Backbone as JSON Lines, residues from 0, in Angstrom:
{"i":0,"aa":"X","n":[92.2,115.17,102.8],"ca":[93.12,114.24,102.12],"c":[92.72,114.01,100.67]}
{"i":1,"aa":"X","n":[93.69,113.66,99.86],"ca":[93.45,113.32,98.46],"c":[93.64,111.82,98.32]}
{"i":2,"aa":"X","n":[92.63,111.14,97.79],"ca":[92.69,109.7,97.61],"c":[93.02,109.36,96.16]}
{"i":3,"aa":"X","n":[94.03,108.52,95.96],"ca":[94.4,108.04,94.64],"c":[93.92,106.59,94.53]}
{"i":4,"aa":"X","n":[93.24,106.25,93.45],"ca":[92.75,104.9,93.25],"c":[93.46,104.27,92.06]}
{"i":5,"aa":"X","n":[93.94,103.03,92.24],"ca":[94.69,102.35,91.19],"c":[94.62,100.85,91.41]}
{"i":6,"aa":"X","n":[94.38,100.1,90.34],"ca":[94.42,98.65,90.4],"c":[95.63,98.19,89.6]}
{"i":7,"aa":"X","n":[96.55,97.52,90.26],"ca":[97.79,97.11,89.61],"c":[97.59,95.93,88.67]}
{"i":8,"aa":"X","n":[98.15,96.0,87.44],"ca":[98.05,94.87,86.52],"c":[99.09,93.79,86.79]}
{"i":9,"aa":"X","n":[100.01,94.03,87.69],"ca":[101.01,93.03,88.08],"c":[100.94,92.84,89.59]}
{"i":10,"aa":"X","n":[101.58,91.8,90.1],"ca":[101.61,91.54,91.53],"c":[102.59,92.51,92.18]}
{"i":11,"aa":"X","n":[102.16,93.74,92.38],"ca":[103.07,94.83,92.71],"c":[103.59,94.81,94.14]}
{"i":12,"aa":"X","n":[104.88,95.14,94.24],"ca":[105.51,95.35,95.54],"c":[106.02,96.77,95.66]}
{"i":13,"aa":"X","n":[106.04,97.5,94.53],"ca":[106.52,98.88,94.52],"c":[105.75,99.67,93.46]}
{"i":14,"aa":"X","n":[105.68,100.98,93.67],"ca":[104.91,101.85,92.78],"c":[105.67,103.14,92.54]}
{"i":15,"aa":"X","n":[105.39,103.8,91.42],"ca":[105.82,105.17,91.19],"c":[104.56,105.94,90.87]}
{"i":16,"aa":"X","n":[104.34,107.0,91.63],"ca":[103.19,107.87,91.4],"c":[103.7,109.22,90.91]}
{"i":17,"aa":"X","n":[103.07,109.72,89.87],"ca":[103.38,111.04,89.34],"c":[102.1,111.87,89.38]}
{"i":18,"aa":"X","n":[102.2,113.08,89.9],"ca":[101.08,114.02,89.91],"c":[101.55,115.27,89.18]}
{"i":19,"aa":"X","n":[100.75,115.71,88.23],"ca":[101.13,116.84,87.4],"c":[100.05,117.92,87.41]}
{"i":20,"aa":"X","n":[100.45,119.14,87.13],"ca":[99.49,120.23,86.99],"c":[98.98,120.33,85.56]}
{"i":21,"aa":"X","n":[99.51,119.49,84.66],"ca":[99.1,119.47,83.26],"c":[98.94,118.02,82.8]}
{"i":22,"aa":"X","n":[97.95,117.74,81.96],"ca":[97.78,116.37,81.49],"c":[98.42,116.16,80.11]}
{"i":23,"aa":"X","n":[99.19,117.12,79.62],"ca":[99.83,116.96,78.31],"c":[101.18,116.27,78.46]}
{"i":24,"aa":"X","n":[101.61,115.61,77.39],"ca":[102.92,114.97,77.36],"c":[102.98,113.59,77.99]}
{"i":25,"aa":"X","n":[101.85,113.05,78.43],"ca":[101.83,111.73,79.09],"c":[102.07,110.63,78.06]}
{"i":26,"aa":"X","n":[102.86,109.6,78.46],"ca":[102.99,108.37,77.67],"c":[102.9,107.18,78.61]}
{"i":27,"aa":"X","n":[102.5,106.03,78.07],"ca":[102.38,104.82,78.89],"c":[103.74,104.38,79.42]}
{"i":28,"aa":"X","n":[104.8,104.62,78.65],"ca":[106.14,104.19,79.07],"c":[106.76,105.11,80.12]}
{"i":29,"aa":"X","n":[106.55,106.42,80.01],"ca":[107.23,107.38,80.89],"c":[106.32,108.18,81.81]}
{"i":30,"aa":"X","n":[105.02,107.99,81.71],"ca":[104.11,108.83,82.49],"c":[104.22,110.26,81.99]}
{"i":31,"aa":"X","n":[104.35,111.2,82.9],"ca":[104.51,112.6,82.51],"c":[105.96,112.94,82.19]}
{"i":32,"aa":"X","n":[106.9,112.13,82.7],"ca":[108.32,112.39,82.46],"c":[109.13,111.14,82.75]}
{"i":33,"aa":"X","n":[110.25,110.98,82.05],"ca":[111.17,109.88,82.34],"c":[112.12,110.26,83.47]}
{"i":34,"aa":"X","n":[112.17,111.54,83.81],"ca":[112.98,112.02,84.93],"c":[112.35,111.53,86.24]}
{"i":35,"aa":"X","n":[113.15,111.24,87.24],"ca":[112.6,110.73,88.5],"c":[112.42,111.81,89.56]}
{"i":36,"aa":"X","n":[112.75,113.06,89.24],"ca":[112.61,114.14,90.22],"c":[111.33,114.93,89.97]}
{"i":37,"aa":"X","n":[110.71,115.47,91.02],"ca":[109.57,116.35,90.82],"c":[110.05,117.72,90.31]}
{"i":38,"aa":"X","n":[109.16,118.5,89.75],"ca":[109.5,119.86,89.3],"c":[108.24,120.72,89.36]}
{"i":39,"aa":"X","n":[108.26,121.88,88.79],"ca":[107.12,122.8,88.89],"c":[105.86,122.26,88.23]}
{"i":40,"aa":"X","n":[105.99,121.38,87.23],"ca":[104.81,120.8,86.56],"c":[104.47,119.43,87.11]}
{"i":41,"aa":"X","n":[105.47,118.58,87.29],"ca":[105.26,117.25,87.89],"c":[105.56,117.41,89.38]}
{"i":42,"aa":"X","n":[104.54,117.73,90.14],"ca":[104.73,118.13,91.53],"c":[104.94,116.96,92.48]}
{"i":43,"aa":"X","n":[104.59,115.76,92.03],"ca":[104.92,114.54,92.78],"c":[105.52,113.54,91.79]}
{"i":44,"aa":"X","n":[106.65,112.97,92.16],"ca":[107.29,111.93,91.36],"c":[107.95,111.0,92.37]}
{"i":45,"aa":"X","n":[107.13,110.2,93.02],"ca":[107.58,109.42,94.17],"c":[107.61,107.93,93.9]}
{"i":46,"aa":"X","n":[108.7,107.3,94.32],"ca":[108.83,105.85,94.28],"c":[108.49,105.34,95.67]}
{"i":47,"aa":"X","n":[107.48,104.48,95.77],"ca":[107.02,104.02,97.08],"c":[106.86,102.5,97.09]}
{"i":48,"aa":"X","n":[106.92,101.92,98.26],"ca":[106.7,100.47,98.38],"c":[105.6,100.18,99.39]}
{"i":49,"aa":"X","n":[104.58,101.0,99.34],"ca":[103.41,100.83,100.18],"c":[102.17,101.13,99.36]}
{"i":50,"aa":"X","n":[101.03,100.62,99.75],"ca":[99.8,100.92,99.02],"c":[99.21,102.27,99.4]}
{"i":51,"aa":"X","n":[99.75,102.9,100.42],"ca":[99.23,104.19,100.88],"c":[100.3,105.26,100.74]}
{"i":52,"aa":"X","n":[99.96,106.32,100.04],"ca":[100.89,107.45,99.88],"c":[100.19,108.7,100.37]}
{"i":53,"aa":"X","n":[100.84,109.42,101.29],"ca":[100.27,110.63,101.85],"c":[100.99,111.83,101.26]}
{"i":54,"aa":"X","n":[100.28,112.59,100.46],"ca":[100.88,113.74,99.79],"c":[100.6,115.01,100.58]}
{"i":55,"aa":"X","n":[101.67,115.63,101.03],"ca":[101.58,116.92,101.7],"c":[102.85,117.7,101.39]}
{"i":56,"aa":"X","n":[103.06,118.83,102.01],"ca":[104.22,119.68,101.71],"c":[105.56,118.97,101.88]}
{"i":57,"aa":"X","n":[105.63,118.02,102.81],"ca":[106.92,117.38,103.1],"c":[107.0,115.94,102.6]}
{"i":58,"aa":"X","n":[106.04,115.5,101.79],"ca":[106.02,114.11,101.33],"c":[107.23,113.81,100.45]}
{"i":59,"aa":"X","n":[107.74,112.6,100.59],"ca":[108.85,112.13,99.78],"c":[108.51,112.24,98.3]}
{"i":60,"aa":"X","n":[109.43,112.8,97.52],"ca":[109.23,112.89,96.07],"c":[108.27,113.98,95.64]}
{"i":61,"aa":"X","n":[107.97,114.96,96.52],"ca":[107.04,116.01,96.14],"c":[107.72,117.37,96.06]}
{"i":62,"aa":"X","n":[107.26,118.18,95.13],"ca":[107.75,119.54,94.91],"c":[106.95,120.51,95.75]}
{"i":63,"aa":"X","n":[105.67,120.24,95.89],"ca":[104.77,121.06,96.69],"c":[103.61,120.2,97.18]}
{"i":64,"aa":"X","n":[102.89,120.67,98.15],"ca":[101.7,119.97,98.61],"c":[100.49,120.38,97.8]}
{"i":65,"aa":"X","n":[99.38,119.68,97.94],"ca":[98.17,120.01,97.19],"c":[97.62,121.38,97.58]}
{"i":66,"aa":"X","n":[97.13,122.09,96.58],"ca":[96.55,123.42,96.8],"c":[95.05,123.38,96.48]}
{"i":67,"aa":"X","n":[94.25,123.95,97.33],"ca":[92.8,123.99,97.12],"c":[92.47,124.72,95.83]}
{"i":68,"aa":"X","n":[91.51,124.2,95.1],"ca":[91.05,124.84,93.88],"c":[91.9,124.59,92.65]}
{"i":69,"aa":"X","n":[93.0,123.85,92.8],"ca":[93.89,123.55,91.68],"c":[93.58,122.15,91.16]}
{"i":70,"aa":"X","n":[93.59,121.97,89.85],"ca":[93.33,120.65,89.26],"c":[94.66,119.92,89.08]}
{"i":71,"aa":"X","n":[94.69,118.66,89.53],"ca":[95.88,117.82,89.4],"c":[95.54,116.57,88.6]}
{"i":72,"aa":"X","n":[96.53,116.06,87.9],"ca":[96.38,114.84,87.11],"c":[97.39,113.84,87.64]}
{"i":73,"aa":"X","n":[97.01,112.55,87.71],"ca":[97.95,111.57,88.23],"c":[98.0,110.31,87.38]}
{"i":74,"aa":"X","n":[99.13,109.63,87.48],"ca":[99.35,108.36,86.83],"c":[100.24,107.52,87.75]}
{"i":75,"aa":"X","n":[100.06,106.2,87.71],"ca":[100.81,105.31,88.6],"c":[101.33,104.12,87.8]}
{"i":76,"aa":"X","n":[102.54,103.7,88.13],"ca":[103.13,102.5,87.53],"c":[103.51,101.56,88.67]}
{"i":77,"aa":"X","n":[103.29,100.28,88.47],"ca":[103.66,99.3,89.51],"c":[104.81,98.43,89.03]}
{"i":78,"aa":"X","n":[105.51,97.84,89.99],"ca":[106.67,97.01,89.69],"c":[106.68,95.79,90.6]}
{"i":79,"aa":"X","n":[107.06,94.65,90.02],"ca":[107.2,93.41,90.78],"c":[108.45,92.69,90.27]}
{"i":80,"aa":"X","n":[109.23,92.13,91.15],"ca":[110.47,91.46,90.76],"c":[110.24,90.3,89.8]}
{"i":81,"aa":"X","n":[109.12,89.6,89.92],"ca":[108.82,88.45,89.07],"c":[108.19,88.85,87.74]}
{"i":82,"aa":"X","n":[107.18,89.7,87.81],"ca":[106.42,90.04,86.6],"c":[106.92,91.29,85.89]}
{"i":83,"aa":"X","n":[107.76,92.06,86.53],"ca":[108.33,93.25,85.89],"c":[107.53,94.51,86.12]}
{"i":84,"aa":"X","n":[107.75,95.48,85.25],"ca":[107.14,96.79,85.39],"c":[105.92,96.91,84.49]}
{"i":85,"aa":"X","n":[104.87,97.49,85.0],"ca":[103.7,97.77,84.18],"c":[103.86,99.13,83.5]}
{"i":86,"aa":"X","n":[102.99,99.42,82.56],"ca":[102.93,100.75,81.99],"c":[102.29,101.69,83.0]}
{"i":87,"aa":"X","n":[102.45,102.98,82.77],"ca":[101.73,103.95,83.61],"c":[100.24,103.85,83.31]}
{"i":88,"aa":"X","n":[99.45,104.05,84.34],"ca":[97.99,104.01,84.18],"c":[97.54,105.21,83.35]}
{"i":89,"aa":"X","n":[96.34,105.11,82.81],"ca":[95.76,106.25,82.11],"c":[95.67,107.42,83.08]}
{"i":90,"aa":"X","n":[95.77,108.61,82.56],"ca":[95.74,109.81,83.4],"c":[94.35,109.98,84.02]}
{"i":91,"aa":"X","n":[94.38,110.27,85.3],"ca":[93.13,110.55,86.03],"c":[93.25,111.91,86.69]}
{"i":92,"aa":"X","n":[92.13,112.48,87.04],"ca":[92.14,113.78,87.68],"c":[91.48,113.72,89.04]}
């Protein structure tokens, strides 16, 4: 399994996780992309409302499952109805 670690700056009830094969093009406002669909570079672009996300070949919002020996980069944004949306976290690998 791949473990993603993130501490939310808001009282989060929902999250968007993006996993990319490249760490270029990241911004705090859009993460790796403002598009909400995964693609060949952003292999996970999932909106979830749980603290646990299981990434595999059939995971919601994923283009492909994790491949051994490949480096992935991730960023997460949290959302809360009261406090609003946070920026995407700094890119981690």
